[in-house]
Short mmCIF file of C-alpha atoms and ligand atoms in Angstrom, two decimals:
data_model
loop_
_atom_site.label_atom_id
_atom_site.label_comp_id
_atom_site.label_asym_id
_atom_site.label_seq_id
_atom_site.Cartn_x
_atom_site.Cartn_y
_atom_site.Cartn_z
CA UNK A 751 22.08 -5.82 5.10
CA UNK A 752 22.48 -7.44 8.42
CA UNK A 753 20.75 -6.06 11.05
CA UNK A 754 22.12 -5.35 14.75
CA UNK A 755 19.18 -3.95 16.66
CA UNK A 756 14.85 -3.23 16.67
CA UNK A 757 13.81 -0.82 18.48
CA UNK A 758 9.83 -0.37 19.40
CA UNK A 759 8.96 2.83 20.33
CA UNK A 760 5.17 3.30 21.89
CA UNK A 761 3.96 6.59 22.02
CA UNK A 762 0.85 8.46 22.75
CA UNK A 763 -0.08 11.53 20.02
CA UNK A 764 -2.79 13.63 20.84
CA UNK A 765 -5.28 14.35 17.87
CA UNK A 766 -6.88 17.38 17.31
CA UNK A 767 -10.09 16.71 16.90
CA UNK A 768 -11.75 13.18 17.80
CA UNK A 769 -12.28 10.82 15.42
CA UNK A 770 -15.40 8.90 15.41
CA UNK A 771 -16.09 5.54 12.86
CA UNK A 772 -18.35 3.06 13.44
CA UNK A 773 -16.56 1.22 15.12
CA UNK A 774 -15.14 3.59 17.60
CA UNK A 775 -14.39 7.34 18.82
CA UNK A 776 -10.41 7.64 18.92
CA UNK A 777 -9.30 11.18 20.86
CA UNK A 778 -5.05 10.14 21.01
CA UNK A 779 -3.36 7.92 18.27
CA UNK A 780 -1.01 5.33 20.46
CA UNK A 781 1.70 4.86 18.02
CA UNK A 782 4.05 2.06 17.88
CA UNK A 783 7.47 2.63 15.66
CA UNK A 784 10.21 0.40 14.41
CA UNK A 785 13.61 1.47 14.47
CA UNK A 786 16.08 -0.73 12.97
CA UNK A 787 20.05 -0.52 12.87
CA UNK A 788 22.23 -1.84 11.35
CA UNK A 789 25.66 -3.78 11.09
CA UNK A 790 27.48 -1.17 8.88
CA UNK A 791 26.36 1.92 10.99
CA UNK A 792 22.34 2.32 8.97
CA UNK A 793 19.36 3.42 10.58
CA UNK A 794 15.54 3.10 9.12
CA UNK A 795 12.04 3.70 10.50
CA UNK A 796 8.63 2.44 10.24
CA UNK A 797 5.37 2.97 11.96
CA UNK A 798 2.96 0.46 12.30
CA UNK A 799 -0.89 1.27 11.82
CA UNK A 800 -2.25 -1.22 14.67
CA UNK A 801 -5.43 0.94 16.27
CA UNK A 802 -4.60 0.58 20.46
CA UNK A 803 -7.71 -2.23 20.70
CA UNK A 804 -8.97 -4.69 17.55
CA UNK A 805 -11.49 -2.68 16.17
CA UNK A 806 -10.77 -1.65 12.91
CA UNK A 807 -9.08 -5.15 12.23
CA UNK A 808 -8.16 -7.82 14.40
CA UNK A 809 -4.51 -6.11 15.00
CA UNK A 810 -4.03 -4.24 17.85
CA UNK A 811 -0.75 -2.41 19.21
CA UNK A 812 0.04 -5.01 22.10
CA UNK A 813 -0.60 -7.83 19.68
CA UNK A 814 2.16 -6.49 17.48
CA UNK A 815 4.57 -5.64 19.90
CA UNK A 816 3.99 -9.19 21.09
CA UNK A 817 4.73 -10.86 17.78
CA UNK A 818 7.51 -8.81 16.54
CA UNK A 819 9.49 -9.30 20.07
CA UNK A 820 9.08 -12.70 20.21
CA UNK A 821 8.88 -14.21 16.18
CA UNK A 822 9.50 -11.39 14.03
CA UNK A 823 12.17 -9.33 15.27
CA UNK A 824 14.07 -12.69 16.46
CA UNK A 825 13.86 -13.83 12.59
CA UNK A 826 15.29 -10.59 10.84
CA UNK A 827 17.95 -10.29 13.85
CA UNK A 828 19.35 -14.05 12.88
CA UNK A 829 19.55 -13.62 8.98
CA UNK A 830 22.62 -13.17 7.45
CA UNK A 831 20.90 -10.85 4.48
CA UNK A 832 17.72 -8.89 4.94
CA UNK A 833 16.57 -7.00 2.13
CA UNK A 834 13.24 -5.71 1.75
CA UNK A 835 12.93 -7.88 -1.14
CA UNK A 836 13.34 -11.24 0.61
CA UNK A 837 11.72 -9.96 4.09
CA UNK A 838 8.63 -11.40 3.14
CA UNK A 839 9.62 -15.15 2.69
CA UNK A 840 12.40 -14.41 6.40
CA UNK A 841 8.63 -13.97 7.96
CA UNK A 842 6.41 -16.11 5.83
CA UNK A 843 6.17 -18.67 8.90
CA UNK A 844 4.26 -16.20 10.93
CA UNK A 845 0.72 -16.52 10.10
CA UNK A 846 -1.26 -13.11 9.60
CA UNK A 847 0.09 -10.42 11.58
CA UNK A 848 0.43 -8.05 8.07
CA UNK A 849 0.56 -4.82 9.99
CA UNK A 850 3.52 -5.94 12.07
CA UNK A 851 5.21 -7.22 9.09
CA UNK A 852 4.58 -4.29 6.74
CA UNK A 853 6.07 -1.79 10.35
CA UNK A 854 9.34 -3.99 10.21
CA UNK A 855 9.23 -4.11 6.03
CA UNK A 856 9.03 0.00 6.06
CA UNK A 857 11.61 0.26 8.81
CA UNK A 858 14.26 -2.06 6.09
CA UNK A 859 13.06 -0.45 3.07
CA UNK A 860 13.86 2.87 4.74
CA UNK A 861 17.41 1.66 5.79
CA UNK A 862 18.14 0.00 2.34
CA UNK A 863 17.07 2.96 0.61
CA UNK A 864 19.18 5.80 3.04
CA UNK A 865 22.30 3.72 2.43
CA UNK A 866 21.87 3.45 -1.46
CA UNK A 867 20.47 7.52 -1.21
CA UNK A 868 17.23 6.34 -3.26
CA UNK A 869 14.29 7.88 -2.55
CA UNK A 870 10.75 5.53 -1.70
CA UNK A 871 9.09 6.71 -4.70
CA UNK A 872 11.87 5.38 -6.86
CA UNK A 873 12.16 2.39 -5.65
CA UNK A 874 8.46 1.31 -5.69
CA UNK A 875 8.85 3.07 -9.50
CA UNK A 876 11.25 0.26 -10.04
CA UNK A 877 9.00 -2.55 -8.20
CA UNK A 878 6.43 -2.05 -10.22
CA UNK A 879 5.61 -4.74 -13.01
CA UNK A 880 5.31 -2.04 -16.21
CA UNK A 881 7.44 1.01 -16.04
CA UNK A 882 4.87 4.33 -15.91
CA UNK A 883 5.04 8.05 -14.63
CA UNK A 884 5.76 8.57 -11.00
CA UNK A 885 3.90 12.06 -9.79
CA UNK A 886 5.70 14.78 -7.58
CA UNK A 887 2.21 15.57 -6.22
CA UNK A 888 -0.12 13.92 -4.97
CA UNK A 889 -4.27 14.44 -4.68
CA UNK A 890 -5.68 14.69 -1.48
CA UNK A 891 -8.82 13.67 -0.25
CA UNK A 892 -9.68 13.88 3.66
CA UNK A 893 -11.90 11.14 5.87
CA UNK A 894 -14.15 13.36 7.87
CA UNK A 895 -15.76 11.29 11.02
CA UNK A 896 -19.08 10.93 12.34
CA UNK A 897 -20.42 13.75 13.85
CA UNK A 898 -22.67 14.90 16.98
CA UNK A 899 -25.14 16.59 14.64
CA UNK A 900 -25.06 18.34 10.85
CA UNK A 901 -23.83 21.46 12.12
CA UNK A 902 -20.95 20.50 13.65
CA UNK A 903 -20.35 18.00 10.18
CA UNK A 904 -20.95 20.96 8.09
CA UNK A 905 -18.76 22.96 9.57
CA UNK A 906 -15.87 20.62 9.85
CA UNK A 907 -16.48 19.73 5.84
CA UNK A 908 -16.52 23.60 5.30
CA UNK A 909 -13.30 24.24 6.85
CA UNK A 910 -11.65 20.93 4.93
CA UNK A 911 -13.06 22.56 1.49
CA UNK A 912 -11.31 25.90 2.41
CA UNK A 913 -8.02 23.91 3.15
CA UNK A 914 -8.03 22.96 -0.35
CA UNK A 915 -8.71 18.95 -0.01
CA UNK A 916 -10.18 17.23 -3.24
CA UNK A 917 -12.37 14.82 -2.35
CA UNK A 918 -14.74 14.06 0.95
CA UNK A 919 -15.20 10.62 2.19
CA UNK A 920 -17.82 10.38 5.01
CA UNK A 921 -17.79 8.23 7.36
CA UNK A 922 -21.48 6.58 7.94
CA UNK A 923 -23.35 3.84 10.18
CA UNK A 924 -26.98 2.76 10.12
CA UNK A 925 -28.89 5.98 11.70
CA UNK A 926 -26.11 8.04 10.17
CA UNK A 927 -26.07 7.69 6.15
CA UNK A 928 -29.02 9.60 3.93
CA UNK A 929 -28.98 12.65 5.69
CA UNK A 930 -25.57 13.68 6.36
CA UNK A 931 -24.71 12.50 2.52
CA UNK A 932 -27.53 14.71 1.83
CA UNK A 933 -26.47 17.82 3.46
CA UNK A 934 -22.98 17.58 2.46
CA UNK A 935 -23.69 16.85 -1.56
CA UNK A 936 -25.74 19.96 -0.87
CA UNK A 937 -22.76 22.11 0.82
CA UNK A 938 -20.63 20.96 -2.22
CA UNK A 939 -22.64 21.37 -5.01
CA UNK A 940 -22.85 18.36 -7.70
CA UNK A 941 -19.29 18.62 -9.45
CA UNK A 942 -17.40 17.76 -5.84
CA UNK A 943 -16.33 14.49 -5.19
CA UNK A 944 -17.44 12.64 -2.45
CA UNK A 945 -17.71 8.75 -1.26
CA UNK A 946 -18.52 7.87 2.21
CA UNK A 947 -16.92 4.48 3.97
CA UNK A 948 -18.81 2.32 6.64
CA UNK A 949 -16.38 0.10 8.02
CA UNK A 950 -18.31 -2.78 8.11
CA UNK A 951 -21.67 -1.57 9.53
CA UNK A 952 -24.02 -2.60 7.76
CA UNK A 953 -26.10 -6.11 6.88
CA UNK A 954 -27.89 -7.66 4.32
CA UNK A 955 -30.87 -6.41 5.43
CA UNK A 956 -29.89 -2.87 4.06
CA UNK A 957 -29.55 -3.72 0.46
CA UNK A 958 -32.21 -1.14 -0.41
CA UNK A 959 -31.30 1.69 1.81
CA UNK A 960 -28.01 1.33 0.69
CA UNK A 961 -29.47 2.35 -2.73
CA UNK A 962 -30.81 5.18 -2.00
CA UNK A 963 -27.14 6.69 -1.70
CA UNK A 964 -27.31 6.32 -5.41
CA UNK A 965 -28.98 10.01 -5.43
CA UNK A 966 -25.94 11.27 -4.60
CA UNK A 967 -23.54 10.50 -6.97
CA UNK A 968 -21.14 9.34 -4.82
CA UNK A 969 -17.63 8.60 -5.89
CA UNK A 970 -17.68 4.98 -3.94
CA UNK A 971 -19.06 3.09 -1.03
CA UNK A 972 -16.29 1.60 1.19
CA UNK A 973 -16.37 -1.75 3.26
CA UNK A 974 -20.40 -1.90 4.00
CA UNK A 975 -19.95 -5.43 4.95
CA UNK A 976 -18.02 -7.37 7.39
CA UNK A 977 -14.76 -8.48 5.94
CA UNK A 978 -15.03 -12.11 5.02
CA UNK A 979 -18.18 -11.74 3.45
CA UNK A 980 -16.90 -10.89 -0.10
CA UNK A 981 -20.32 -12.65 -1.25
CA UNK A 982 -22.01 -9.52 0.33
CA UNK A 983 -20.73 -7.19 -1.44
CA UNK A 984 -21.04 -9.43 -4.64
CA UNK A 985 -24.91 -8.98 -4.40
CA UNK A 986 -24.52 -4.91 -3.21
CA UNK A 987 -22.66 -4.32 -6.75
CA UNK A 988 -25.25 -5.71 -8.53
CA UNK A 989 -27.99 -4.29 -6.56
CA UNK A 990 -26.47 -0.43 -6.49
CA UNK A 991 -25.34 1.82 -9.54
CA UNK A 992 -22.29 3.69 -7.00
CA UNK A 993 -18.82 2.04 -7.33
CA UNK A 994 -18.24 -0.41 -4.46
CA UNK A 995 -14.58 -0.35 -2.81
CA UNK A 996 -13.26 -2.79 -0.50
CA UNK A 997 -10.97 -1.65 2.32
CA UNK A 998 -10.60 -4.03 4.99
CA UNK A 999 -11.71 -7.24 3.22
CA UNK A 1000 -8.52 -6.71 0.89
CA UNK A 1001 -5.61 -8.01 2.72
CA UNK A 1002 -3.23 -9.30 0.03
CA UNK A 1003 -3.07 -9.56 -3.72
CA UNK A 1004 -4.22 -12.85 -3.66
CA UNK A 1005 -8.13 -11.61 -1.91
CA UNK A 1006 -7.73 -8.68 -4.35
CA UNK A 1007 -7.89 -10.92 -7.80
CA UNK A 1008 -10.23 -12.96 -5.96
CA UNK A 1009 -12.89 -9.72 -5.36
CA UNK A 1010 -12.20 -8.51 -8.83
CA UNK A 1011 -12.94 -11.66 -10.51
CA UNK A 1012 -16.19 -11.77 -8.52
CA UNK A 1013 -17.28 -8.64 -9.16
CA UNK A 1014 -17.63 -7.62 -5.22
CA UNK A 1015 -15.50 -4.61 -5.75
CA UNK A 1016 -14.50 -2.14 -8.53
CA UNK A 1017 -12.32 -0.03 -7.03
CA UNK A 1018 -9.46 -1.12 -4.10
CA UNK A 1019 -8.66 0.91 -0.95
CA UNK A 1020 -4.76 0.05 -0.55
CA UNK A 1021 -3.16 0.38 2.74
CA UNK A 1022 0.42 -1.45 2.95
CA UNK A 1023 -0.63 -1.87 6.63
CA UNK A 1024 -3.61 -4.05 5.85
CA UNK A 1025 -2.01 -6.11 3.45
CA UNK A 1026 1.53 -6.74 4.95
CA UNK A 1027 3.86 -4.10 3.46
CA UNK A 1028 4.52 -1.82 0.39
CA UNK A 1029 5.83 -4.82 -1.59
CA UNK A 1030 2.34 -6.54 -1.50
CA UNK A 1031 0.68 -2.69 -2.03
CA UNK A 1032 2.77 -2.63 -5.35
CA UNK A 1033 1.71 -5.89 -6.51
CA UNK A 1034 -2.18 -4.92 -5.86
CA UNK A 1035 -1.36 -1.86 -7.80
CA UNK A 1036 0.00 -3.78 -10.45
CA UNK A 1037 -2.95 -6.10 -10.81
CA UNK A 1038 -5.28 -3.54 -10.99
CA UNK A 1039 -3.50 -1.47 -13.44
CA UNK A 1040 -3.39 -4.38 -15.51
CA UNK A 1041 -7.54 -4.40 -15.10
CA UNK A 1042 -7.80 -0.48 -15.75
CA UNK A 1043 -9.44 -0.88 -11.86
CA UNK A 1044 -8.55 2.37 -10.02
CA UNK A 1045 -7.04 2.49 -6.83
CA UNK A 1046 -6.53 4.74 -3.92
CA UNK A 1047 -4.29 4.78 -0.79
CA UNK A 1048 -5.89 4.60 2.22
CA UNK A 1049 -4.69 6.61 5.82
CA UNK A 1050 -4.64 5.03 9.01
CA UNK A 1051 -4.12 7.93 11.23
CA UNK A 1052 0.04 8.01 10.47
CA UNK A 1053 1.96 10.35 11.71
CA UNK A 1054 4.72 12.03 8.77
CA UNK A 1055 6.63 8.36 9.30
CA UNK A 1056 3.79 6.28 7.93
CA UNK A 1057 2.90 9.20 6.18
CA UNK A 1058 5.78 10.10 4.00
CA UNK A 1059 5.54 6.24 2.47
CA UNK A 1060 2.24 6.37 1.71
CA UNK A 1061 2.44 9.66 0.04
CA UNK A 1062 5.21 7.98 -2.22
CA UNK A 1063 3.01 4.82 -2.93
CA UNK A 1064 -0.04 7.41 -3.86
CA UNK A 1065 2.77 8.43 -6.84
CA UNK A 1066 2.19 5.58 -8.61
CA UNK A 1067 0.35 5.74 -12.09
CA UNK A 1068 -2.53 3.35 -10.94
CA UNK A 1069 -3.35 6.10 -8.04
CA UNK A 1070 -5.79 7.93 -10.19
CA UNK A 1071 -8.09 8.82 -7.07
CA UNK A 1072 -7.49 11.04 -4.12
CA UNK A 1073 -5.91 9.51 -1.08
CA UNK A 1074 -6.88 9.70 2.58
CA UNK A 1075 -3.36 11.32 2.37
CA UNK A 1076 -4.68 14.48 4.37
CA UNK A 1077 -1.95 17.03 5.54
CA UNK A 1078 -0.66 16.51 9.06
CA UNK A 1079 -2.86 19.26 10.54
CA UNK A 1080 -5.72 16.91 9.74
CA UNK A 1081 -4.94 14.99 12.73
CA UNK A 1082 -1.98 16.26 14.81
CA UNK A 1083 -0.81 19.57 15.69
CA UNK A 1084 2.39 18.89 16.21
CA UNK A 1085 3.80 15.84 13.46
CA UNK A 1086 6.65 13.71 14.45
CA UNK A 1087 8.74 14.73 11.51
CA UNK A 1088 10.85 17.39 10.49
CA UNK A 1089 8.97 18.39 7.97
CA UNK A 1090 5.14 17.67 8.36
CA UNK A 1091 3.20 16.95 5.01
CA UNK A 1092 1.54 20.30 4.40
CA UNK A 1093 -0.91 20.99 1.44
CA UNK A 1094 0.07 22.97 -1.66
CA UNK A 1095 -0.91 26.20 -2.96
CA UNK A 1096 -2.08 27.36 -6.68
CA UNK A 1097 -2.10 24.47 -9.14
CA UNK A 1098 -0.72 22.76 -6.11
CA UNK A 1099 -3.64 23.44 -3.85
CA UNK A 1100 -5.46 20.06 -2.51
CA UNK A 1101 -1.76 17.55 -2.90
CA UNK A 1102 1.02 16.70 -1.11
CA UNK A 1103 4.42 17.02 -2.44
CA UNK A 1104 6.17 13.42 -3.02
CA UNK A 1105 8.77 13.37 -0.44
CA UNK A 1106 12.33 12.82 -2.77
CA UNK A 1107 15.06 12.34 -0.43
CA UNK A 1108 16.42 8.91 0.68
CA UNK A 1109 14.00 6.47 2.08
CA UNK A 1110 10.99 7.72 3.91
CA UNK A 1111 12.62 11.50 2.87
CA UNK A 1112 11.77 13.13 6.43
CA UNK A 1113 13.86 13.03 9.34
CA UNK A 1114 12.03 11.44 12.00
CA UNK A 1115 12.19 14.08 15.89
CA UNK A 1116 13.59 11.73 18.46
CA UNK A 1117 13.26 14.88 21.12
CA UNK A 1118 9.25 14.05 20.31
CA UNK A 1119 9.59 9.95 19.95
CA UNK A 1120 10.95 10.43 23.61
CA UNK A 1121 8.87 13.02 25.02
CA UNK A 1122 5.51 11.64 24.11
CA UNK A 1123 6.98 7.70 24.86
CA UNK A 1124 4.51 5.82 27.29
CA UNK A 1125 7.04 2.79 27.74
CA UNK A 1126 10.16 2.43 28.12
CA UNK A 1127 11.39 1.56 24.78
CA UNK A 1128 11.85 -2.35 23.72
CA UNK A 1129 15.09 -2.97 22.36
CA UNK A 1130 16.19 -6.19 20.32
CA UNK A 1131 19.31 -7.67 19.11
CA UNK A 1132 21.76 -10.09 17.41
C1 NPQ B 1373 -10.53 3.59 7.02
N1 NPQ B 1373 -9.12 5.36 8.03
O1 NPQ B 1373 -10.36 3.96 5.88
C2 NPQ B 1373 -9.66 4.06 8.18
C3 NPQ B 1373 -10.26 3.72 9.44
C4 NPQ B 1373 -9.49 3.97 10.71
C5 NPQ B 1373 -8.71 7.70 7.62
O2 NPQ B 1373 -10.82 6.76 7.56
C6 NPQ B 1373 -6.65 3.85 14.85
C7 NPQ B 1373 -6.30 2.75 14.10
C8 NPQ B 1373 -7.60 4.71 14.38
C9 NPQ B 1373 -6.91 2.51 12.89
C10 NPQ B 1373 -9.22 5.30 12.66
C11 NPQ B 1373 -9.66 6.57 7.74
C12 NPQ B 1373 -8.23 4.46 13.15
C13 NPQ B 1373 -7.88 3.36 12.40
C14 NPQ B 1373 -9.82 5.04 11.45
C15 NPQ B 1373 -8.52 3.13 11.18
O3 NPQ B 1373 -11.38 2.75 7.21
MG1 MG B 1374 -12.01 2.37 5.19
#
């Protein structure tokens, strides 16, 4: 394909509830999407999973509006070809910057997949290294913030276990761990699953605290440590009997082997945000399928855009845990798609449905991408 505009679209999306990690209490999702045409007439969209500041990662929404305007989008726009198979060597001179690259990748892929009428979940079937069974449902887990106080956690875990989800991930900071795994292992009784995430909160220093969580049979710990420190969370595997998981330490196939081989991790969070795109994501998946090492896709908040893609990487055979995949009415009352991702019922109850039409498989609102636009919207071209 050639391609004859980018369009950046920044919006602002209400949540429904507030959303509290420990790094930060989020009460609106500012979205930035990709919209790419092309020469013959195409159209594809992506949504990139930058956070409004760099808190979760070092990304943020200006930084990748800045890079894709002024390196990114200018390299894509002068190619003859772009494919999403050779997008990542067109942008291999631009250091870093995954999220950006993996908004642009999704917005191709999208394109390249309406215009051949495959859906997402085929293709990635196809990129994958050994052929396997692709599901047409997915399990859903749900990330469930930090709360005020138990009651208000309880009740918000109560009303996610009525809704059907599968698993509960927690998320927990020093001063917020014991008790609120406690409560909720004791709300769910001991068959449930449930794994909480700390996004980098904790030290050294809490080694043996962090063992304690081993009375709960937890499904995992996420990302106790800060990223670089894959060392860390060497000595917290050895130290703990729960399954650790890395989220944002793992930001390319390369760290993943890497964490394996040291024994740091034993499960892998995969978001194709994090780690530059869904071609990388397959290539993780592949490496730990080869390892029998589970993994899991992760959620950044997307609306049905990001949303619909990461429901069709969750399809993959090596996806043998729930996702933070949650419905749209997790976060937004109103989804940006034509058809938000709402959970099933009967045998169905707790998954999404793959999406099957061609590319993402939803049809993105522009009346919404324009009523809820903060900025007028950046436009790039040949
Ligand atoms: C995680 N997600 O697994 C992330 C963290 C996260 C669903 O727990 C804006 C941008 C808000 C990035 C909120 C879930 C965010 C964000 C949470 C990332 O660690
Ligand atoms: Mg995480």
């Amino acid at each position: 394909m050639r391609l004859a505009s980018i369009t950046l679209h920044r919006l602002r999306v209400p949540l429904v509830r507030p959303f509290e990690t420990s790094f930060g209490r989020q009460t609106v999702r500012l979205v930035l999407l990709v919209h790419v045409r092309t020469a013959d007439g195409g159209e594809g969209w992506g949504e990139c999973v930058a956070g409004e500041g760099p808190l979760y990662s070092s990304e943020y929404v200006d930084g990748c509006e800045h890079v894709m305007r002024h390196y990114l989008g200018p390299a894509l726009l002068a190619a003859f070809e772009v494919t999403a198979e050779n997008l990542h060597t067109l942008l291999g001179f631009v250091v870093g910057h995954r999220m950006a690259k993996a908004a642009l990748e999704a917005a191709v892929l999208d394109a390249q997949l309406r215009a051949s009428a495959t859906s997402f979940v085929d293709h990635l079937g196809h990129a994958m290294a050994e052929p396997g069974p692709l599901a047409a449902w997915v399990d859903c887990g749900v990330s469930v913030g930090i709360s005020p106080d138990l009651d208000t956690l309880l009740a918000e875990v109560s009303g996610y276990v009525a809704a059907g989800y599968r698993r509960i991930k927690l998320k927990i900071k020093p001063g917020w761990d014991l008790e609120p795994v406690a409560a909720v292992r004791a709300l769910l009784g001991s068959n449930a699953l449930l794994q909480v995430d700390a996004n980098t909160a904790y030290g050294l220093g809490d080694l043996d605290r962090l063992r304690e969580l081993d009375a709960f049979d937890l499904v995992l710990i996420e990302q106790p440590f800060v990223e670089e420190d894959i060392a860390a969370h060497v000595l917290l595997s050895r130290h703990i009997q729960t399954p650790v998981c890395l989220d944002e330490s793992i930001v390319s196939a390369a760290v993943a082997t890497d964490a394996l081989d040291r024994g740091a991790t034993s499960v892998i969070n995969v978001k194709p945000g994090r780690v530059g795109g869904y071609r990388e994501s397959v290539l993780i998946h592949d490496l730990c399928r080869a390892q029998g090492v589970p993994v899991w896709c992760g959620g950044m908040l997307e609306t049905g855009i990001g949303r619909a893609a990461n429901v069709a990487l969750a399809a993959l055979p090596g996806f043998t845990l729930p996702g933070d995949t949650s419905a749209s009415d997790r976060y937004f009352a109103e989804d940006l798609v034509e058809e938000p991702f709402v959970l099933g019922q009967g045998e169905h109850r707790g998954q999404l449905r793959v999406p099957t039409g061609p590319g993402i498989g939803v049809t993105v609102r522009e009346d919404l991408v324009r009523e809820w636009a903060v900025a007028a919207p950046v436009v790039l071209r040949r």
